[in-house]
mmCIF file of N, CA and C in Angstrom:
data_model
loop_
_atom_site.group_PDB
_atom_site.id
_atom_site.type_symbol
_atom_site.label_atom_id
_atom_site.label_comp_id
_atom_site.label_asym_id
_atom_site.label_seq_id
_atom_site.Cartn_x
_atom_site.Cartn_y
_atom_site.Cartn_z
ATOM 1 N N UNK A 1 161.685 -62.394 143.735
ATOM 2 C CA UNK A 1 161.039 -63.843 143.468
ATOM 3 C C UNK A 1 160.908 -64.514 144.666
ATOM 4 N N UNK A 2 159.814 -65.193 145.180
ATOM 5 C CA UNK A 2 159.665 -65.669 146.305
ATOM 6 C C UNK A 2 160.412 -67.017 146.664
ATOM 7 N N UNK A 3 160.970 -67.292 147.960
ATOM 8 C CA UNK A 3 161.694 -68.505 148.070
ATOM 9 C C UNK A 3 160.755 -69.910 147.781
ATOM 10 N N UNK A 4 161.427 -70.762 147.259
ATOM 11 C CA UNK A 4 160.299 -71.796 146.716
ATOM 12 C C UNK A 4 160.532 -72.863 147.993
ATOM 13 N N UNK A 5 159.263 -73.251 148.591
ATOM 14 C CA UNK A 5 159.552 -74.392 149.651
ATOM 15 C C UNK A 5 159.590 -76.117 149.013
ATOM 16 N N UNK A 6 159.780 -76.927 150.019
ATOM 17 C CA UNK A 6 159.743 -78.091 149.563
ATOM 18 C C UNK A 6 158.574 -78.609 148.895
ATOM 19 N N UNK A 7 157.306 -78.227 149.193
ATOM 20 C CA UNK A 7 156.181 -78.758 148.909
ATOM 21 C C UNK A 7 155.546 -77.661 147.806
ATOM 22 N N UNK A 8 156.296 -76.922 147.026
ATOM 23 C CA UNK A 8 155.841 -76.311 145.881
ATOM 24 C C UNK A 8 156.141 -77.313 144.571
ATOM 25 N N UNK A 9 154.848 -77.164 143.831
ATOM 26 C CA UNK A 9 155.252 -77.982 142.316
ATOM 27 C C UNK A 9 155.526 -77.072 141.493
ATOM 28 N N UNK A 10 156.234 -77.249 140.506
ATOM 29 C CA UNK A 10 156.681 -76.646 139.448
ATOM 30 C C UNK A 10 155.867 -76.980 138.163
ATOM 31 N N UNK A 11 155.593 -76.221 137.367
ATOM 32 C CA UNK A 11 155.013 -76.317 136.030
ATOM 33 C C UNK A 11 156.580 -76.830 135.201
ATOM 34 N N UNK A 12 156.828 -77.831 134.722
ATOM 35 C CA UNK A 12 158.251 -78.008 134.260
ATOM 36 C C UNK A 12 158.601 -77.091 132.856
ATOM 37 N N UNK A 13 157.334 -76.550 132.016
ATOM 38 C CA UNK A 13 157.547 -75.758 131.022
ATOM 39 C C UNK A 13 157.606 -74.418 131.462
ATOM 40 N N UNK A 14 157.150 -73.989 132.449
ATOM 41 C CA UNK A 14 156.839 -72.496 132.689
ATOM 42 C C UNK A 14 157.760 -72.091 133.896
ATOM 43 N N UNK A 15 158.288 -73.198 134.697
ATOM 44 C CA UNK A 15 158.815 -72.876 136.037
ATOM 45 C C UNK A 15 158.111 -72.089 136.924
ATOM 46 N N UNK A 16 156.653 -72.289 137.028
ATOM 47 C CA UNK A 16 155.712 -71.516 137.951
ATOM 48 C C UNK A 16 154.763 -72.320 138.687
ATOM 49 N N UNK A 17 154.493 -71.979 139.882
ATOM 50 C CA UNK A 17 153.571 -73.016 140.587
ATOM 51 C C UNK A 17 152.535 -72.861 140.242
ATOM 52 N N UNK A 18 151.136 -73.800 140.023
ATOM 53 C CA UNK A 18 149.731 -73.562 139.478
ATOM 54 C C UNK A 18 149.271 -72.852 140.302
ATOM 55 N N UNK A 19 148.151 -72.293 140.220
ATOM 56 C CA UNK A 19 147.089 -71.302 140.243
ATOM 57 C C UNK A 19 146.073 -72.371 141.300
ATOM 58 N N UNK A 20 145.440 -71.978 142.228
ATOM 59 C CA UNK A 20 144.536 -72.767 143.162
ATOM 60 C C UNK A 20 143.395 -72.797 142.389
ATOM 61 N N UNK A 21 142.674 -74.108 142.752
ATOM 62 C CA UNK A 21 141.655 -74.448 142.023
ATOM 63 C C UNK A 21 140.777 -73.956 142.695
ATOM 64 N N UNK A 22 139.066 -73.610 142.410
ATOM 65 C CA UNK A 22 138.091 -73.325 143.180
ATOM 66 C C UNK A 22 137.610 -74.931 143.391
ATOM 67 N N UNK A 23 136.868 -74.801 144.201
ATOM 68 C CA UNK A 23 135.888 -76.097 144.103
ATOM 69 C C UNK A 23 134.592 -75.710 144.957
ATOM 70 N N UNK A 24 133.783 -76.682 144.731
ATOM 71 C CA UNK A 24 132.476 -76.247 145.518
ATOM 72 C C UNK A 24 132.386 -77.247 146.542
ATOM 73 N N UNK A 25 132.414 -77.252 147.822
ATOM 74 C CA UNK A 25 132.045 -78.246 148.768
ATOM 75 C C UNK A 25 130.723 -78.970 148.647
ATOM 76 N N UNK A 26 129.885 -78.329 148.211
ATOM 77 C CA UNK A 26 128.544 -79.270 148.146
ATOM 78 C C UNK A 26 128.489 -80.203 146.802
ATOM 79 N N UNK A 27 129.342 -79.825 146.073
ATOM 80 C CA UNK A 27 129.309 -80.426 144.695
ATOM 81 C C UNK A 27 130.463 -81.741 144.851
ATOM 82 N N UNK A 28 131.640 -81.460 145.591
ATOM 83 C CA UNK A 28 132.623 -82.353 145.650
ATOM 84 C C UNK A 28 132.827 -82.992 147.070
ATOM 85 N N UNK A 29 132.858 -84.064 147.086
ATOM 86 C CA UNK A 29 132.909 -85.123 148.216
ATOM 87 C C UNK A 29 134.433 -84.752 149.049
ATOM 88 N N UNK A 30 134.393 -84.098 150.127
ATOM 89 C CA UNK A 30 135.646 -83.499 150.643
ATOM 90 C C UNK A 30 135.807 -84.585 151.786
ATOM 91 N N UNK A 31 137.045 -84.352 152.561
ATOM 92 C CA UNK A 31 136.831 -85.437 153.788
ATOM 93 C C UNK A 31 136.715 -84.485 154.883
ATOM 94 N N UNK A 32 136.498 -84.766 156.074
ATOM 95 C CA UNK A 32 136.260 -83.873 157.384
ATOM 96 C C UNK A 32 137.491 -83.145 157.669
ATOM 97 N N UNK A 33 138.750 -83.460 157.353
ATOM 98 C CA UNK A 33 139.921 -82.584 157.486
ATOM 99 C C UNK A 33 139.994 -81.629 156.541
ATOM 100 N N UNK A 34 139.701 -81.754 155.663
ATOM 101 C CA UNK A 34 139.571 -80.943 154.248
ATOM 102 C C UNK A 34 138.464 -79.673 154.445
ATOM 103 N N UNK A 35 137.373 -80.103 154.917
ATOM 104 C CA UNK A 35 136.209 -79.077 155.407
ATOM 105 C C UNK A 35 136.750 -78.264 156.488
ATOM 106 N N UNK A 36 137.417 -79.150 157.389
ATOM 107 C CA UNK A 36 138.232 -78.556 158.709
ATOM 108 C C UNK A 36 139.200 -77.020 158.145
ATOM 109 N N UNK A 37 140.031 -77.740 157.834
ATOM 110 C CA UNK A 37 141.015 -76.870 156.658
ATOM 111 C C UNK A 37 140.513 -75.624 156.216
ATOM 112 N N UNK A 38 139.491 -75.978 155.181
ATOM 113 C CA UNK A 38 138.550 -74.807 154.506
ATOM 114 C C UNK A 38 138.153 -73.675 155.629
ATOM 115 N N UNK A 39 137.476 -74.130 156.615
ATOM 116 C CA UNK A 39 137.017 -73.743 157.551
ATOM 117 C C UNK A 39 137.908 -72.469 158.546
ATOM 118 N N UNK A 40 139.058 -72.967 158.646
ATOM 119 C CA UNK A 40 139.856 -72.547 159.123
ATOM 120 C C UNK A 40 140.530 -71.267 158.389
ATOM 121 N N UNK A 41 140.936 -71.499 157.160
ATOM 122 C CA UNK A 41 141.363 -70.678 155.965
ATOM 123 C C UNK A 41 140.591 -69.494 156.051
ATOM 124 N N UNK A 42 139.164 -69.733 155.514
ATOM 125 C CA UNK A 42 138.048 -69.004 155.689
ATOM 126 C C UNK A 42 137.915 -68.044 156.880
ATOM 127 N N UNK A 43 138.423 -68.810 157.906
ATOM 128 C CA UNK A 43 138.214 -67.642 159.377
ATOM 129 C C UNK A 43 139.501 -66.882 159.425
ATOM 130 N N UNK A 44 140.636 -67.329 158.854
ATOM 131 C CA UNK A 44 141.736 -66.340 159.035
ATOM 132 C C UNK A 44 141.685 -65.182 158.181
ATOM 133 N N UNK A 45 140.887 -65.593 156.766
ATOM 134 C CA UNK A 45 140.615 -64.446 156.002
ATOM 135 C C UNK A 45 139.805 -63.671 156.724
ATOM 136 N N UNK A 46 138.799 -64.043 156.936
ATOM 137 C CA UNK A 46 137.686 -63.155 157.641
ATOM 138 C C UNK A 46 138.514 -62.231 158.743
ATOM 139 N N UNK A 47 139.477 -62.822 159.609
ATOM 140 C CA UNK A 47 139.656 -61.762 160.512
ATOM 141 C C UNK A 47 140.755 -61.185 159.901
ATOM 142 N N UNK A 48 141.479 -61.466 159.129
ATOM 143 C CA UNK A 48 142.644 -60.546 158.369
ATOM 144 C C UNK A 48 141.771 -59.384 157.919
ATOM 145 N N UNK A 49 140.654 -59.273 157.243
ATOM 146 C CA UNK A 49 140.090 -58.129 156.622
ATOM 147 C C UNK A 49 139.480 -57.454 157.400
ATOM 148 N N UNK A 50 138.649 -58.120 158.965
ATOM 149 C CA UNK A 50 137.870 -57.579 159.808
ATOM 150 C C UNK A 50 138.266 -56.111 160.050
ATOM 151 N N UNK A 51 139.221 -55.663 160.496
ATOM 152 C CA UNK A 51 139.693 -54.314 160.948
ATOM 153 C C UNK A 51 139.098 -53.122 159.521
ATOM 154 N N UNK A 52 139.777 -53.536 158.506
ATOM 155 C CA UNK A 52 139.470 -52.693 157.408
ATOM 156 C C UNK A 52 137.965 -52.579 157.306
ATOM 157 N N UNK A 53 137.438 -53.595 157.420
ATOM 158 C CA UNK A 53 135.879 -53.572 156.882
ATOM 159 C C UNK A 53 135.134 -52.582 158.277
ATOM 160 N N UNK A 54 135.284 -53.062 159.315
ATOM 161 C CA UNK A 54 134.998 -52.257 160.686
ATOM 162 C C UNK A 54 135.472 -50.737 160.308
ATOM 163 N N UNK A 55 136.586 -50.101 159.576
ATOM 164 C CA UNK A 55 136.694 -48.715 159.658
ATOM 165 C C UNK A 55 136.268 -48.471 158.508
ATOM 166 N N UNK A 56 135.898 -49.203 157.218
ATOM 167 C CA UNK A 56 134.877 -48.691 156.312
ATOM 168 C C UNK A 56 133.543 -48.301 156.654
ATOM 169 N N UNK A 57 133.031 -49.474 157.385
ATOM 170 C CA UNK A 57 131.679 -49.048 157.989
ATOM 171 C C UNK A 57 131.297 -48.091 158.901
ATOM 172 N N UNK A 58 132.289 -48.028 159.764
ATOM 173 C CA UNK A 58 132.477 -46.418 160.629
ATOM 174 C C UNK A 58 132.264 -45.270 159.694
ATOM 175 N N UNK A 59 133.258 -45.514 158.620
ATOM 176 C CA UNK A 59 133.388 -43.954 157.853
ATOM 177 C C UNK A 59 132.089 -43.979 157.202
ATOM 178 N N UNK A 60 131.708 -45.317 156.336
ATOM 179 C CA UNK A 60 130.141 -44.871 155.838
ATOM 180 C C UNK A 60 128.857 -44.483 156.789
ATOM 181 N N UNK A 61 128.958 -45.099 157.668
ATOM 182 C CA UNK A 61 127.867 -44.741 158.825
ATOM 183 C C UNK A 61 128.022 -43.362 158.997
ATOM 184 N N UNK A 62 129.240 -42.644 159.579
ATOM 185 C CA UNK A 62 129.514 -41.437 159.621
ATOM 186 C C UNK A 62 129.130 -40.550 158.487
ATOM 187 N N UNK A 63 129.303 -40.877 157.151
ATOM 188 C CA UNK A 63 129.063 -40.201 156.112
ATOM 189 C C UNK A 63 127.425 -40.012 155.840
ATOM 190 N N UNK A 64 127.021 -41.198 156.014
ATOM 191 C CA UNK A 64 125.422 -41.025 155.875
ATOM 192 C C UNK A 64 124.731 -40.103 156.979
ATOM 193 N N UNK A 65 125.249 -40.350 158.220
ATOM 194 C CA UNK A 65 124.887 -39.610 159.241
ATOM 195 C C UNK A 65 124.839 -38.111 158.749
ATOM 196 N N UNK A 66 126.127 -37.777 158.556
ATOM 197 C CA UNK A 66 126.592 -36.292 158.268
ATOM 198 C C UNK A 66 125.321 -35.823 157.085
ATOM 199 N N UNK A 67 125.452 -36.602 156.083
ATOM 200 C CA UNK A 67 124.476 -36.448 154.973
ATOM 201 C C UNK A 67 122.965 -36.110 155.351
ATOM 202 N N UNK A 68 122.410 -36.920 156.363
ATOM 203 C CA UNK A 68 121.009 -36.867 157.037
ATOM 204 C C UNK A 68 120.976 -35.427 157.788
ATOM 205 N N UNK A 69 122.270 -35.421 158.487
ATOM 206 C CA UNK A 69 122.056 -33.923 159.392
ATOM 207 C C UNK A 69 121.997 -32.787 158.520
ATOM 208 N N UNK A 70 123.009 -32.613 157.137
ATOM 209 C CA UNK A 70 122.897 -31.770 156.471
ATOM 210 C C UNK A 70 121.258 -31.532 155.607
ATOM 211 N N UNK A 71 120.951 -32.336 155.493
ATOM 212 C CA UNK A 71 119.420 -32.601 154.574
ATOM 213 C C UNK A 71 118.512 -31.893 155.971
ATOM 214 N N UNK A 72 118.585 -32.203 156.872
ATOM 215 C CA UNK A 72 117.687 -31.906 157.807
ATOM 216 C C UNK A 72 118.151 -30.279 158.419
ATOM 217 N N UNK A 73 119.244 -30.151 158.497
ATOM 218 C CA UNK A 73 119.539 -28.652 158.727
ATOM 219 C C UNK A 73 119.264 -27.715 157.426
ATOM 220 N N UNK A 74 119.301 -27.904 156.097
ATOM 221 C CA UNK A 74 118.821 -27.269 155.048
ATOM 222 C C UNK A 74 117.597 -27.068 155.106
ATOM 223 N N UNK A 75 116.737 -27.967 155.381
ATOM 224 C CA UNK A 75 115.177 -28.014 155.401
ATOM 225 C C UNK A 75 115.039 -27.108 156.337
ATOM 226 N N UNK A 76 115.350 -26.968 157.768
ATOM 227 C CA UNK A 76 115.036 -25.942 158.600
ATOM 228 C C UNK A 76 115.400 -24.391 158.074
ATOM 229 N N UNK A 77 116.402 -24.434 157.674
ATOM 230 C CA UNK A 77 117.286 -23.176 156.993
ATOM 231 C C UNK A 77 116.251 -22.800 156.116
ATOM 232 N N UNK A 78 115.809 -23.603 155.139
ATOM 233 C CA UNK A 78 114.690 -22.874 154.005
ATOM 234 C C UNK A 78 113.756 -22.593 154.382
ATOM 235 N N UNK A 79 113.065 -23.389 155.505
ATOM 236 C CA UNK A 79 111.661 -22.944 156.061
ATOM 237 C C UNK A 79 111.951 -21.647 156.679
ATOM 238 N N UNK A 80 113.028 -21.216 157.481
ATOM 239 C CA UNK A 80 112.967 -20.016 157.840
ATOM 240 C C UNK A 80 113.011 -19.004 156.873
ATOM 241 N N UNK A 81 113.861 -19.389 155.787
ATOM 242 C CA UNK A 81 114.080 -18.150 154.967
ATOM 243 C C UNK A 81 112.620 -17.943 154.001
ATOM 244 N N UNK A 82 111.752 -18.825 154.222
ATOM 245 C CA UNK A 82 110.271 -18.801 153.448
ATOM 246 C C UNK A 82 109.638 -17.920 154.373
ATOM 247 N N UNK A 83 109.508 -17.838 155.857
ATOM 248 C CA UNK A 83 109.012 -16.945 156.625
ATOM 249 C C UNK A 83 109.435 -15.459 156.689
ATOM 250 N N UNK A 84 110.718 -15.662 156.301
ATOM 251 C CA UNK A 84 111.375 -14.440 156.266
ATOM 252 C C UNK A 84 111.083 -13.569 154.965
ATOM 253 N N UNK A 85 110.604 -14.369 153.743
ATOM 254 C CA UNK A 85 110.384 -13.365 152.803
ATOM 255 C C UNK A 85 108.772 -13.470 152.907
ATOM 256 N N UNK A 86 107.903 -14.199 153.542
ATOM 257 C CA UNK A 86 106.783 -13.917 153.646
ATOM 258 C C UNK A 86 106.773 -12.759 154.501
ATOM 259 N N UNK A 87 107.589 -12.510 155.253
ATOM 260 C CA UNK A 87 107.159 -11.012 156.091
ATOM 261 C C UNK A 87 107.422 -9.952 155.156
ATOM 262 N N UNK A 88 108.643 -10.023 154.254
ATOM 263 C CA UNK A 88 108.691 -8.965 153.766
ATOM 264 C C UNK A 88 107.804 -8.840 152.628
ATOM 265 N N UNK A 89 107.484 -9.668 152.316
ATOM 266 C CA UNK A 89 106.049 -9.754 151.224
ATOM 267 C C UNK A 89 105.071 -8.936 151.747
ATOM 268 N N UNK A 90 104.699 -9.146 153.127
ATOM 269 C CA UNK A 90 103.679 -8.381 153.966
ATOM 270 C C UNK A 90 103.992 -7.198 154.241
ATOM 271 N N UNK A 91 105.496 -6.563 154.069
ATOM 272 C CA UNK A 91 105.485 -5.394 154.446
ATOM 273 C C UNK A 91 105.994 -4.336 152.977
ATOM 274 N N UNK A 92 105.969 -5.163 151.853
ATOM 275 C CA UNK A 92 105.916 -4.466 150.763
ATOM 276 C C UNK A 92 104.561 -4.261 150.451
ATOM 277 N N UNK A 93 103.494 -5.261 150.528
ATOM 278 C CA UNK A 93 102.158 -4.916 150.448
ATOM 279 C C UNK A 93 101.435 -3.621 151.126
ATOM 280 N N UNK A 94 102.054 -3.666 152.612
ATOM 281 C CA UNK A 94 101.537 -2.716 153.404
ATOM 282 C C UNK A 94 102.301 -1.215 152.673
ATOM 283 N N UNK A 95 103.573 -1.068 152.266
ATOM 284 C CA UNK A 95 104.068 -0.198 151.988
ATOM 285 C C UNK A 95 103.795 0.187 150.686
ATOM 286 N N UNK A 96 102.992 -0.484 149.956
ATOM 287 C CA UNK A 96 102.404 -0.253 148.314
ATOM 288 C C UNK A 96 100.799 0.395 149.123
ATOM 289 N N UNK A 97 100.468 -0.006 150.142
ATOM 290 C CA UNK A 97 98.857 0.384 150.683
ATOM 291 C C UNK A 97 99.233 1.631 150.707
ATOM 292 N N UNK A 98 100.191 2.340 151.775
ATOM 293 C CA UNK A 98 100.451 3.233 152.480
ATOM 294 C C UNK A 98 100.587 4.291 151.029
ATOM 295 N N UNK A 99 101.413 3.831 150.103
ATOM 296 C CA UNK A 99 101.790 4.647 149.082
ATOM 297 C C UNK A 99 100.532 4.772 148.207
ATOM 298 N N UNK A 100 99.677 4.079 148.112
ATOM 299 C CA UNK A 100 98.505 4.067 147.162
ATOM 300 C C UNK A 100 97.477 5.250 148.099
ATOM 301 N N UNK A 101 97.633 5.814 149.138
ATOM 302 C CA UNK A 101 96.750 6.233 150.221
ATOM 303 C C UNK A 101 97.105 7.688 149.986
ATOM 304 N N UNK A 102 98.412 7.821 150.120
ATOM 305 C CA UNK A 102 99.197 9.160 149.823
ATOM 306 C C UNK A 102 98.833 9.613 148.480
ATOM 307 N N UNK A 103 98.723 8.768 147.343
ATOM 308 C CA UNK A 103 98.591 9.059 145.772
ATOM 309 C C UNK A 103 97.351 9.393 145.718
ATOM 310 N N UNK A 104 96.158 9.005 146.433
ATOM 311 C CA UNK A 104 95.062 9.131 146.120
ATOM 312 C C UNK A 104 94.586 10.250 147.153
ATOM 313 N N UNK A 105 95.094 10.344 148.443
ATOM 314 C CA UNK A 105 94.635 11.525 149.171
ATOM 315 C C UNK A 105 94.981 13.156 148.657
ATOM 316 N N UNK A 106 96.486 13.035 148.155
ATOM 317 C CA UNK A 106 96.896 14.219 147.618
ATOM 318 C C UNK A 106 96.239 14.975 146.548
#
């Protein structure tokens, strides 16, 4: 359990510190000092999570880029396969025509 400081308020029944209460600064009247403290706390939280967010963004960007390149590459591969199959079909037609000529010529 964490060491308790002099500023901690304890609940008399449970012996635990109360949870932080969410406030809406647009509805509640706050002093400029309180608003400044909120900005500092938000900035500290943002700076704490910035490297993690940056890493995730880089990984996400690289993943999306890899997916795009894979789709692009597969498209080229499938188009080249279609030409190959067209050439095979042409050769099959030519072979059948030669076989038909030989059959009719003999």
